[in-house]
Coordinates of C-alpha atoms in Angstrom, one line a residue:
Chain V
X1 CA 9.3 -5.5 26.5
X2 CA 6.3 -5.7 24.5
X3 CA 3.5 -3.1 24.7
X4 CA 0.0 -4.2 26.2
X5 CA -3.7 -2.4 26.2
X6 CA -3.0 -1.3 29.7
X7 CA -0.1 0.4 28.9
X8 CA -1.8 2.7 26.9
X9 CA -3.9 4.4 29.7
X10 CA -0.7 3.8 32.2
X11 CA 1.6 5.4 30.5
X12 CA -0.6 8.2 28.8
X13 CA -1.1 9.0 32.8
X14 CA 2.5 9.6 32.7
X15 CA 2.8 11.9 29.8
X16 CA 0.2 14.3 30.6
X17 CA 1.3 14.9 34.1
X18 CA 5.1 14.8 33.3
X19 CA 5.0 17.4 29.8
X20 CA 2.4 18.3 26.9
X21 CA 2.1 16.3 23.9
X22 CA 4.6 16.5 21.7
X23 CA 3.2 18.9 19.0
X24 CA 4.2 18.9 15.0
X25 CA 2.2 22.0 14.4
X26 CA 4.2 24.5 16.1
X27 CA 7.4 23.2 14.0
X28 CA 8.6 26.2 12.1
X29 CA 8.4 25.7 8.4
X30 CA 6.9 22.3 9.0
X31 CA 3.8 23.1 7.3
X32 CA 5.2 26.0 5.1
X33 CA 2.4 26.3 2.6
X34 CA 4.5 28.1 -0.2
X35 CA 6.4 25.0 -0.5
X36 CA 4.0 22.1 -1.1
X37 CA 3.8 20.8 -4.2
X38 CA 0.3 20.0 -5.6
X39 CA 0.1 16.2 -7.9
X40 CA 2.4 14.9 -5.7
X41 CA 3.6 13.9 -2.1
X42 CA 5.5 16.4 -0.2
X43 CA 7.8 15.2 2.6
X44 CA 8.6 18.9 4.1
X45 CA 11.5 20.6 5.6
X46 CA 13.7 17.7 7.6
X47 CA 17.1 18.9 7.2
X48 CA 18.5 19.5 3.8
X49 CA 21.5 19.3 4.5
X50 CA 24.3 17.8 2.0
X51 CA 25.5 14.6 3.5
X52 CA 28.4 12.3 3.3
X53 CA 29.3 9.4 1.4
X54 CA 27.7 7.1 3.6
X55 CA 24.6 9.4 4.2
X56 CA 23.3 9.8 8.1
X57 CA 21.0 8.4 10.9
X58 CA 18.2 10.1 11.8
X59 CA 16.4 10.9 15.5
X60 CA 14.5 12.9 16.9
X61 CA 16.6 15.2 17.6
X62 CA 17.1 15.5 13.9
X63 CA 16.2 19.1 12.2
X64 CA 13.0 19.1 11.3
X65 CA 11.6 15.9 13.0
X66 CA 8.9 15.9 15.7
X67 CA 10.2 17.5 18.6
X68 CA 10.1 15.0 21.2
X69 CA 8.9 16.4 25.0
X70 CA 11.6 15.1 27.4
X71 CA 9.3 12.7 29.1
X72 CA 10.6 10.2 26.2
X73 CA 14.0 11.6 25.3
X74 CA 15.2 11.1 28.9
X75 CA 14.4 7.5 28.4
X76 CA 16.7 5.1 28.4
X77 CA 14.5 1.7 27.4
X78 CA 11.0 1.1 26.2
X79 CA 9.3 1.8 23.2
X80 CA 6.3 4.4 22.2
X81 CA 2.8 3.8 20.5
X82 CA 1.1 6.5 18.9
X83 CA -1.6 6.9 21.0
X84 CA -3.9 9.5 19.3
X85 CA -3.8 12.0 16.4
X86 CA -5.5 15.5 16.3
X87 CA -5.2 16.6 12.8
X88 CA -6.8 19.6 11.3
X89 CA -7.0 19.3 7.6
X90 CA -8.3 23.3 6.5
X91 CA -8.5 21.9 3.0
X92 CA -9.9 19.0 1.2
X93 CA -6.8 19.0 -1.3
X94 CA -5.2 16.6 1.3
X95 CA -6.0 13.4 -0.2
X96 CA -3.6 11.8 2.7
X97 CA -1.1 12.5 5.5
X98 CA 1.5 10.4 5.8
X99 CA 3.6 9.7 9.6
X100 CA 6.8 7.6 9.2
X101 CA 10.0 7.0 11.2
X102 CA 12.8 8.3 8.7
X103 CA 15.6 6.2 9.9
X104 CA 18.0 7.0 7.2
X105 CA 18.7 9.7 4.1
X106 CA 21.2 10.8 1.6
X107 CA 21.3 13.9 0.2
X108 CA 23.2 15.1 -2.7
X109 CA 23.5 17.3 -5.7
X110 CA 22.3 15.6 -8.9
X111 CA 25.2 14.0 -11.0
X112 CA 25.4 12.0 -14.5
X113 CA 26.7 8.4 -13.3
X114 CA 27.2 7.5 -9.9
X115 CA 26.5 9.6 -6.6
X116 CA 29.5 9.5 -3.9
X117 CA 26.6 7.5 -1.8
X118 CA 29.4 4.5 -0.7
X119 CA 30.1 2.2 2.5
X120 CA 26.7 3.1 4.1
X121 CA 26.4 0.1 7.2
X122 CA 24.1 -1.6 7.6
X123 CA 21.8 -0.4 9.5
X124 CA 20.5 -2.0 13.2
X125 CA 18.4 -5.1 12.9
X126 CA 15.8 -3.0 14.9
X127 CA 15.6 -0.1 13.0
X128 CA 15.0 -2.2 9.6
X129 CA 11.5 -3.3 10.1
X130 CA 9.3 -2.0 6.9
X131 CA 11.8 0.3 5.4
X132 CA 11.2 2.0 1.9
X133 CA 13.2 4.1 0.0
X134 CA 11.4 7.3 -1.1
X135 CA 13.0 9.7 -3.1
X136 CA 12.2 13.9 -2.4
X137 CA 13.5 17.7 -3.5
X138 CA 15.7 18.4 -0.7
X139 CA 16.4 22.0 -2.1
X140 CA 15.0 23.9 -5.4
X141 CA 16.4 21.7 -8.7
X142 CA 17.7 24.1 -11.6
X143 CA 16.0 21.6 -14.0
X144 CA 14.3 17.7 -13.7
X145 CA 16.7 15.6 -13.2
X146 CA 15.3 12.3 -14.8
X147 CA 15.2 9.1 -13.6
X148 CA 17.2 7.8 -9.8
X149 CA 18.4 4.7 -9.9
X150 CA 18.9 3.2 -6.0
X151 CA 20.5 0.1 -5.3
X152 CA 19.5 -1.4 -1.9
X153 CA 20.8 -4.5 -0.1
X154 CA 18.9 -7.2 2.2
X155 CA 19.3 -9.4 5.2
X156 CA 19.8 -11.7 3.3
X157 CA 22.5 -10.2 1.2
X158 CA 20.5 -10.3 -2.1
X159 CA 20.5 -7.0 -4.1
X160 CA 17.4 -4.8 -5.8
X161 CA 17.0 -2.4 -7.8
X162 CA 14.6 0.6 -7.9
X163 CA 14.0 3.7 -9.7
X164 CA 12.0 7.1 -9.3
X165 CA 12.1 10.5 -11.0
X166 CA 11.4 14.0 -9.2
X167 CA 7.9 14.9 -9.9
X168 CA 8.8 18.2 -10.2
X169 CA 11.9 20.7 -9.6
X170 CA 10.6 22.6 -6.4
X171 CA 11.5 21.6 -3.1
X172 CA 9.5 19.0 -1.3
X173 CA 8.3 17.4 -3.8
X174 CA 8.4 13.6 -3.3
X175 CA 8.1 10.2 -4.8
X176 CA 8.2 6.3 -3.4
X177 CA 10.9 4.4 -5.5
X178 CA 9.7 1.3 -7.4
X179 CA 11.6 -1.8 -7.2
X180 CA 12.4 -2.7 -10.6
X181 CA 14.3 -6.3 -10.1
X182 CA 15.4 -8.0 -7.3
X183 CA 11.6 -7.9 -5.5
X184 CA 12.5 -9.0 -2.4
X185 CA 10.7 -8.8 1.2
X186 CA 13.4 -9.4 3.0
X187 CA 14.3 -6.4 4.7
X188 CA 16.2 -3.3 3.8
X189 CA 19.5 -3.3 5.6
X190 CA 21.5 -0.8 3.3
X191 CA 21.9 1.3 0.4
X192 CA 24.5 0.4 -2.2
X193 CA 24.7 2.9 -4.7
X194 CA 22.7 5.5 -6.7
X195 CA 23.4 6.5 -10.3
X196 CA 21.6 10.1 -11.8
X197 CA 21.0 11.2 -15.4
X198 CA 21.4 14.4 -15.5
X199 CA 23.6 17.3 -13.9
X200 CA 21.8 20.2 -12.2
X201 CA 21.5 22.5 -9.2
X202 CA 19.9 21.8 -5.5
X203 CA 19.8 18.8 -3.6
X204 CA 17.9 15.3 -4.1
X205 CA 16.9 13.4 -1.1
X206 CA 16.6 9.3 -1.0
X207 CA 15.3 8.4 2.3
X208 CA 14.6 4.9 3.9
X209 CA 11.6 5.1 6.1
X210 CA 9.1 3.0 8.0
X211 CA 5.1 3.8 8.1
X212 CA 3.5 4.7 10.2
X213 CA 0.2 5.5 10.2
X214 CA -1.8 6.9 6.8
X215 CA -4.6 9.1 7.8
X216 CA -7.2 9.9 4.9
X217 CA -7.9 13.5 4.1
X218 CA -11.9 14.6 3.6
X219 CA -14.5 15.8 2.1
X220 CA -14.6 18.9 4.1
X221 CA -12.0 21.0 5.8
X222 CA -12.4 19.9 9.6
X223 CA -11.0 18.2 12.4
X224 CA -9.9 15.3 13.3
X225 CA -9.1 13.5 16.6
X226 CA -8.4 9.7 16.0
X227 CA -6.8 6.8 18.2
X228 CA -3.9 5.3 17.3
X229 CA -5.1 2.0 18.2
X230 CA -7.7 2.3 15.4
X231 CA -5.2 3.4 12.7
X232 CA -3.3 0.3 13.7
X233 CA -0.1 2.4 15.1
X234 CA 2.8 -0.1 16.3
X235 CA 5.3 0.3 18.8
X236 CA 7.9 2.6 17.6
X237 CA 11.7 3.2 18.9
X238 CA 12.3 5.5 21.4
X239 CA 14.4 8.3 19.7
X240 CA 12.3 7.8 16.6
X241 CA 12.7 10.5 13.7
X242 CA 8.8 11.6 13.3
X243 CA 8.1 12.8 10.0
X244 CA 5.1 13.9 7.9
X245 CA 3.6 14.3 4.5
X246 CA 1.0 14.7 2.7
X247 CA 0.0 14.0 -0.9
X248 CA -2.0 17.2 -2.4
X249 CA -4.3 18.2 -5.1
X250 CA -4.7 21.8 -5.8
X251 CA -3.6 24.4 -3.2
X252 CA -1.9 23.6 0.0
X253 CA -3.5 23.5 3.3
X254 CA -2.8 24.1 6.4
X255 CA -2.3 20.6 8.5
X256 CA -2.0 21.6 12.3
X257 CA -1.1 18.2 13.7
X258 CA -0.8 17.1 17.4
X259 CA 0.8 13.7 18.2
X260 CA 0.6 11.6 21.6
X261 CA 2.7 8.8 22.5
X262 CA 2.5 6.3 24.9
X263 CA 5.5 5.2 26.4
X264 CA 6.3 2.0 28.2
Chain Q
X1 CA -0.3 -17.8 17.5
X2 CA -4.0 -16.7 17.8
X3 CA -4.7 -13.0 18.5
X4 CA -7.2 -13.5 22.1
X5 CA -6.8 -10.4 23.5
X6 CA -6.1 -6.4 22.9
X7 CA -2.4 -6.9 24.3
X8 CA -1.2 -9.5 22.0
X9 CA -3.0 -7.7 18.9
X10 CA -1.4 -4.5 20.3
X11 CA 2.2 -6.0 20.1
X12 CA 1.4 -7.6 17.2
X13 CA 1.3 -5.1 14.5
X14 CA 2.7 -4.9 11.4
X15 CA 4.1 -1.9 9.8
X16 CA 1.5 -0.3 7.6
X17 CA 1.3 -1.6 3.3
X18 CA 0.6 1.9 2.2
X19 CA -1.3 1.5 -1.6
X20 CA -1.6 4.7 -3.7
X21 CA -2.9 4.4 -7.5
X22 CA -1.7 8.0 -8.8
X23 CA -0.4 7.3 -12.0
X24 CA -1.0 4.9 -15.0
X25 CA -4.8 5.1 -14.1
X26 CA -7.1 2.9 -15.8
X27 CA -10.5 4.1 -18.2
X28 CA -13.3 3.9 -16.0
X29 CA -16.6 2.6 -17.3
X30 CA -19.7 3.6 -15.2
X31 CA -21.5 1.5 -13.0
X32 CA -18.7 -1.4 -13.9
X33 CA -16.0 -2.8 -11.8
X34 CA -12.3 -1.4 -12.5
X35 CA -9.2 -3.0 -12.4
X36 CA -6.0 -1.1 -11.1
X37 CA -3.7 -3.6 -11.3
X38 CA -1.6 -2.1 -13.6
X39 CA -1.8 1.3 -12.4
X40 CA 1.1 2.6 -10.5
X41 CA 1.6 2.6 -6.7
X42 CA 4.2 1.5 -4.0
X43 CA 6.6 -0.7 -3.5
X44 CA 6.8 -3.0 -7.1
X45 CA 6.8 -1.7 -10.5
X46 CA 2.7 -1.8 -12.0
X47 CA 2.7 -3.7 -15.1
X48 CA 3.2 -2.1 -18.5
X49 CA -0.5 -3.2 -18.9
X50 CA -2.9 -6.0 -17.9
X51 CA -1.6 -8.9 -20.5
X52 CA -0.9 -11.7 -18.9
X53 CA 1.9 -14.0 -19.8
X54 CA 0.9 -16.9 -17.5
X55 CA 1.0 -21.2 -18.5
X56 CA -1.9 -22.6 -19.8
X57 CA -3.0 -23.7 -16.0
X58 CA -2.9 -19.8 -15.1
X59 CA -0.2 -18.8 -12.3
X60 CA -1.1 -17.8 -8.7
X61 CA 0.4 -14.5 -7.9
X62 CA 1.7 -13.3 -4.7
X63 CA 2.9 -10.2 -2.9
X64 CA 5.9 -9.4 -5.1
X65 CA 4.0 -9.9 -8.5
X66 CA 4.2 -6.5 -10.1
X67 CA 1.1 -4.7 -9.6
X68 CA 0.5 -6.1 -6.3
X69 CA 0.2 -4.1 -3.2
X70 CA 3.5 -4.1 -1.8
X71 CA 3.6 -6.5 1.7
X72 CA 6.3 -4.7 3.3
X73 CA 7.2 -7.0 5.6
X74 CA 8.2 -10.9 5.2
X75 CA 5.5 -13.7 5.3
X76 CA 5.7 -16.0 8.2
X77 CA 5.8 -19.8 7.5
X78 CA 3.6 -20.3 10.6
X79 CA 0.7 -17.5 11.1
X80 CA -1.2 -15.6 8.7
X81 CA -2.5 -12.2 9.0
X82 CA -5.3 -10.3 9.9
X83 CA -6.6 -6.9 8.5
X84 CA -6.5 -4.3 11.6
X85 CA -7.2 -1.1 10.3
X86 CA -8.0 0.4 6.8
X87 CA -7.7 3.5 5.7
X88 CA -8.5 5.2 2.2
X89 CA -8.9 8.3 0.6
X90 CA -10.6 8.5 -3.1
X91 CA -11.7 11.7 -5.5
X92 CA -14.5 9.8 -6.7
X93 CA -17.9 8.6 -5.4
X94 CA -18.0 4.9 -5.5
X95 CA -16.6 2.3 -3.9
X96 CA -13.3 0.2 -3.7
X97 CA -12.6 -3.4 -3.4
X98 CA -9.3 -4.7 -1.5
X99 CA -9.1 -8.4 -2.9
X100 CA -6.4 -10.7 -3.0
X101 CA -5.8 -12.1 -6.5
X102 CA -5.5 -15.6 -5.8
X103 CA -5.5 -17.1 -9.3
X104 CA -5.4 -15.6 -12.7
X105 CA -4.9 -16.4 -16.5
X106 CA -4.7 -15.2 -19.3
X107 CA -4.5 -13.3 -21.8
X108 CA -6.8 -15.2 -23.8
X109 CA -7.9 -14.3 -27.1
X110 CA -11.8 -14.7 -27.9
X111 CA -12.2 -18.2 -29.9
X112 CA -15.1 -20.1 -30.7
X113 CA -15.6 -23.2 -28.7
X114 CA -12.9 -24.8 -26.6
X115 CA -10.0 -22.5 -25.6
X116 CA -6.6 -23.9 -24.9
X117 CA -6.8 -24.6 -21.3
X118 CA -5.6 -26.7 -18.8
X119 CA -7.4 -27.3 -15.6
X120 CA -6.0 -25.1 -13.1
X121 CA -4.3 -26.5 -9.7
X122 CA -6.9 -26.6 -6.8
X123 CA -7.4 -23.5 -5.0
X124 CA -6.0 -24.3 -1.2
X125 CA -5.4 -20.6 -0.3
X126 CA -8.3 -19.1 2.8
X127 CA -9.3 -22.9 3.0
X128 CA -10.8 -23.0 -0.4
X129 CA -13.6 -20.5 0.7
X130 CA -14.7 -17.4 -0.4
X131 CA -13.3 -16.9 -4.1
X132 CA -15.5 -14.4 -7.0
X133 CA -14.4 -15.5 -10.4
X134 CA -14.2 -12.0 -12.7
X135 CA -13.4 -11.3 -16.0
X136 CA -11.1 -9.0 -16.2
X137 CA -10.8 -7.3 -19.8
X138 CA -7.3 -7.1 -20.9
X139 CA -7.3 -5.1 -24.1
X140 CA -10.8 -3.8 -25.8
X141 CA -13.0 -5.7 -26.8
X142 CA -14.4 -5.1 -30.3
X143 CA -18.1 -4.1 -31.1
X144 CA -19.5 -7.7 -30.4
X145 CA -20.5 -9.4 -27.4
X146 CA -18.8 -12.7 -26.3
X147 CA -20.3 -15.0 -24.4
X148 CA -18.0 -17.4 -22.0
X149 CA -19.1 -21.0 -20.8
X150 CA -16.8 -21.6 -17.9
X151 CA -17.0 -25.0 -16.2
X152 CA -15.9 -25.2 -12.6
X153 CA -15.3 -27.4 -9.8
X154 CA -16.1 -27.5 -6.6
X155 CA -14.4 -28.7 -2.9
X156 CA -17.4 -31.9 -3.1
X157 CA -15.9 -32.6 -6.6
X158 CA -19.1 -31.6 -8.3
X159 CA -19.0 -29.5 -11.6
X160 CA -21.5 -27.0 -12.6
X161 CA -21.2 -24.7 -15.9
X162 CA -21.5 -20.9 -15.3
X163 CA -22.1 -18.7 -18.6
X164 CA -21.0 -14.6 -18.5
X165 CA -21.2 -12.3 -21.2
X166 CA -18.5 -10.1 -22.2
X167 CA -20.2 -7.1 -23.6
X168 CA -19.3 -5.7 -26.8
X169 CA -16.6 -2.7 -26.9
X170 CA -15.8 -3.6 -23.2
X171 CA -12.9 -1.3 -22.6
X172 CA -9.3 -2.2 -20.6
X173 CA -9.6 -3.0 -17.1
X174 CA -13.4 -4.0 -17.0
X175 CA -14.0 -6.8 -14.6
X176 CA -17.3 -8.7 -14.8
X177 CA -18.0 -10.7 -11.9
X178 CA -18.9 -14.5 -13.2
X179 CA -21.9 -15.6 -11.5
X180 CA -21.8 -19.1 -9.9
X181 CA -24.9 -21.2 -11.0
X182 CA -24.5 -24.0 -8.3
X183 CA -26.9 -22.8 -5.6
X184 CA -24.9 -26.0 -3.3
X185 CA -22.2 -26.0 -3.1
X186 CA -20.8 -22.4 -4.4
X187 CA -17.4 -22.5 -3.3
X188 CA -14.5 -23.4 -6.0
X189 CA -11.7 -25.6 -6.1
X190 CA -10.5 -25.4 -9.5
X191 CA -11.3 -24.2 -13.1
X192 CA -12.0 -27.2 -15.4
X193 CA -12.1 -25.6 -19.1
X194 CA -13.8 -22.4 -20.7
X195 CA -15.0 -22.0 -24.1
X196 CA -17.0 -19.0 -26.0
X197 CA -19.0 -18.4 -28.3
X198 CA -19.6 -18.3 -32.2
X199 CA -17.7 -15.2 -34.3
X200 CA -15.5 -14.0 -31.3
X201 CA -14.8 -10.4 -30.9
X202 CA -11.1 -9.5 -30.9
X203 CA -9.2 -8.2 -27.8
X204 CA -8.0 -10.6 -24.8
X205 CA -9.3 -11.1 -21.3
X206 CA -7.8 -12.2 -18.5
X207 CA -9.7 -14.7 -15.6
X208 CA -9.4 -13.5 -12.0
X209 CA -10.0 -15.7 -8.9
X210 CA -10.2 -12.9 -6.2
X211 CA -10.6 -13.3 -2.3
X212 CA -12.6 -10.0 -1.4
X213 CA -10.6 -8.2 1.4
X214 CA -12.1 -5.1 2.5
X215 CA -14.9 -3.1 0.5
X216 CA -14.5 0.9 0.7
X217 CA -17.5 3.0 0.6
X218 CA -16.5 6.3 -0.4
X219 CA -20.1 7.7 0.1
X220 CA -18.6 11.2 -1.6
X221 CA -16.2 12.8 -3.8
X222 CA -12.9 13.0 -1.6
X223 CA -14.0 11.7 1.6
X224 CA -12.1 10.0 4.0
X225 CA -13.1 6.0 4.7
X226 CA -11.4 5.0 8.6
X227 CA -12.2 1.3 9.7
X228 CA -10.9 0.3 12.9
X229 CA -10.4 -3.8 13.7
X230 CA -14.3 -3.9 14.4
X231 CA -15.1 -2.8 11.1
X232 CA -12.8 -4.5 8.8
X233 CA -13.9 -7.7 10.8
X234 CA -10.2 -8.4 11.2
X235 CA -9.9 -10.1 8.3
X236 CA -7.4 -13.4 7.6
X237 CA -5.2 -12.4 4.7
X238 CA -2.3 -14.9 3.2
X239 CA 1.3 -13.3 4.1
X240 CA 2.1 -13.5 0.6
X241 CA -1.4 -12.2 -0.6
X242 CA -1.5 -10.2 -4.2
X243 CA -3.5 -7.3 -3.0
X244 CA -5.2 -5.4 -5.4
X245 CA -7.9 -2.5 -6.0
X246 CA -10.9 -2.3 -7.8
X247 CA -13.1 0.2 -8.2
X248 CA -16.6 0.8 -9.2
X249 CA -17.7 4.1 -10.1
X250 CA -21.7 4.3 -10.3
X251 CA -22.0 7.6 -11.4
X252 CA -19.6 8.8 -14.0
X253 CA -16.1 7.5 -15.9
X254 CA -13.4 9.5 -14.0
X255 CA -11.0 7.0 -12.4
X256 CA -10.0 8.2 -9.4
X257 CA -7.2 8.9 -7.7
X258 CA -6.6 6.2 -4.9
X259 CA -4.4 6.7 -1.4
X260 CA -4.5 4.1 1.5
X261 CA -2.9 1.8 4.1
X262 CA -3.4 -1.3 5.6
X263 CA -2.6 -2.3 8.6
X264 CA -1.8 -6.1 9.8
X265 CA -1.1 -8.3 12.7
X266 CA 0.3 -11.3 12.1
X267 CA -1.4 -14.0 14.5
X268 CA -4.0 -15.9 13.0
X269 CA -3.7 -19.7 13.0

């Protein structure tokens, strides 16, 4: 069912009088200052957890993610729109906060050669839509591990490659792969393989995720309350796996963020 | 099929092209046009720099050229796009230039008279409307000033010939707009042939037909630029556009850091 204008006001009825906005800000360790790493993007505290071969699936009720109210988790159909965005940027060294739907990552301890990333599925035609592979600190690295090599796979079975390197050892820390052959806009469907340089301690992350919304940081520390419509959200699946992250110069700041979703 | 009402641009949206120039930045030159093609952002690999390798007729680029913004999401045979909301964040005053880099050739090495050149294909892309031809310097230029006759034709089949000066020392990444003589028509279809002046400078240059986008005003240092569907005019934009930034910096030579996102619906006919 597609989303229409009127279903924003409907449904936001519904929300407010069935549970509060789903809040980001209250997410312990969300926004842990200590950790954010200025000069690059940060992609903070979803679970950092080793994974298998094949990596995992991410939802909502993923560590880490937003925390859904149960006005959407106890749907069963439809899909949400981000309906509006209060953001409180306390410093202007947020050059831009990031929202995406992680819909797949693989964490691992650095290795020389190949990672044991093998026989990931392909994912669901409807969670594929605008995937890219970013690649993040999951845990504090004992020394720069050099450059990632990722291989993904398309619908329409043709191969690419991309590389990234950590921009720096501590944790969050965070960088979009580059495709380096095979530039293909077909989409993402899986992740083949991924081959490491050098041996060390912690935990990488390589992530497929979806945008959604960018929203600038300022001049000034101050608030911001902004309508999804005017950010251009889109509809989003129901038991989506709600992320943020910011890109930083300087100090971290704070980032209370509240979220609203219209749900149809 | 067409966007008519808030509903149908509502379901149709695109997931957001996030753009971010962090890396690889280019020497900025005040109160000139920058390119960023080459610096490095999402999606493709940038370029190792802005030489061109392209036939003597120039190539048209598209959304997985490297340096392009990366369209995340496959062009449609059927329905372009339309810009829905823009959103950018830059540490410098100045203002940034979303284009869509049509055409381009190069690199071309400063001669004297004729350059080797064929006569480019006709520009179809945005009806044939709309284009700003730019210079766009591809390695310095040396400490003399070259001047560029460019002959061009336009969609009534007239020619006019259009002269721009490449200033001496012009450093990588400069882009000088090529004004259009013809005051009727003004539009163009193709490039006929260029040629240059007496004792050429070295360096190279490239030749950039751009479709202008979406202008950001960053009216200060670090602050935020939010435009809404109203404001960016929603926009048509090629599915396979090669999106690009420029930026001009008015006030000093500090290239600045760049973050963004578009945002799309696919609808227009």
């Amino acid at each position: 069912m597609s989303l229409t204008f009127a279903d924003l006001s409907n449904a936001f009825s519904e929300l407010v009088q069935g549970s509060k906005p789903a809040t980001l800000g209250a997410t312990a360790n969300l926004w842990a200052t200590a950790s954010f790493q200025p000069g690059a993007y940060n992609w903070p505290s979803i679970s950092s957890a080793v994974t298998g071969a094949t990596g995992a699936l991410l939802t909502s009720a993923t560590t880490g993610a937003l925390a859904f109210p149960a006005t959407l988790t106890g749907r069963t159909s439809g899909s949400l729109l981000l309906r509006r965005v209060a953001l409180n940027l306390t410093s202007a060294n947020a050059r831009i906060v990031l929202l995406s739907d992680r819909v797949w990552h693989y964490i691992a301890v650095p290795v020389v050669g190949a990672y044991g990333l093998t026989g990931m599925a392909d994912l669901a035609t409807g969670l594929r839509a605008g995937l890219a592979p970013w690649l993040e600190v999951a845990t504090a690295l004992g020394a720069t591990p050099g450059v990632q090599t990722l291989v993904l796979e398309h619908e329409d079975a043709s191969t690419s490659t991309w590389t990234a390197t950590p921009p720096a050892t501590a944790v969050n820390a965070a960088v979009p792969f580059l495709c380096t052959s095979g530039v293909n806009r077909s989409p993402i469907k899986r992740a083949v393989s991924l081959t490491g340089t050098t041996a060390t301690t912690g935990n990488l992350c390589v992530s497929l995720q979806a945008p959604i919304v960018a929203i600038p940081g300022s001049l000034q520390p101050l608030g911001n309350l902004l309508h999804g419509i005017a950010l251009g959200a889109r509809p989003l699946r129901r038991d989506a796996c709600v992320v943020a992250s910011v890109y930083l110069e300087g100090t971290s700041p704070l980032l209370p963020l509240s979220l609203e979703f219209a749900v149809t | 099929m067409p966007l008519a009402s808030l509903d149908e641009i509502v379901s149709a949206n695109k997931v957001p092209v996030l753009f971010g120039k962090t890396a690889g930045l280019p020497t900025v030159a005040a109160n000139t046009w920058t390119s960023y093609f080459a610096a490095t952002g999402f999606g493709t690999s940038a370029p190792a720099n802005l030489t061109l390798a392209t036939a003597a007729d120039g190539a048209k680029p598209n959304g997985t050229t490297p340096g392009a913004m990366w369209l995340i999401e496959p062009p449609t045979p059927t329905y372009k796009w339309q810009l829905l909301s823009a959103t950018m964040h830059a540490n410098v005053l100045g203002m940034a230039l979303i284009y869509d880099r049509v055409w381009h050739g190069g690199s071309y090495t400063p001669v004297s008279g004729a350059y080797s050149f064929t006569e480019t294909p006709d520009m179809t892309e945005y009806g044939g409307l709309g284009y700003t031809l730019f210079v766009e310097v591809a390695t310095a230029i040396s400490a003399a000033a070259h001047t560029l006759t460019i002959v061009l034709r336009h969609n009534d089949g007239s020619t006019s010939t259009n002269t721009v000066v490449i200033n001496a020392s012009s450093p990588v990444g400069r882009m000088i707009p090529v004004p259009i003589v013809s005051t009727a028509p003004r539009d163009i279809k193709n490039i006929v042939s260029i040629s240059g002046s007496a004792s050429p400078p070295t360096g190279t240059f490239n030749l950039v037909l751009a479709r202008p986008i979406f202008s950001f005003a960053v009216v200060a240092a670090t602050a935020a630029v939010l435009a809404d569907m109203v404001v960016t005019g929603m926009q048509i934009v090629e599915p396979d556009a090669c999106l690009a930034v420029a930026f001009f910096n008015p006030t000093g030579t500090t290239a600045p850091l760049i973050t963004g996102a578009l945002v799309f619906a696919e609808g227009a006919p």
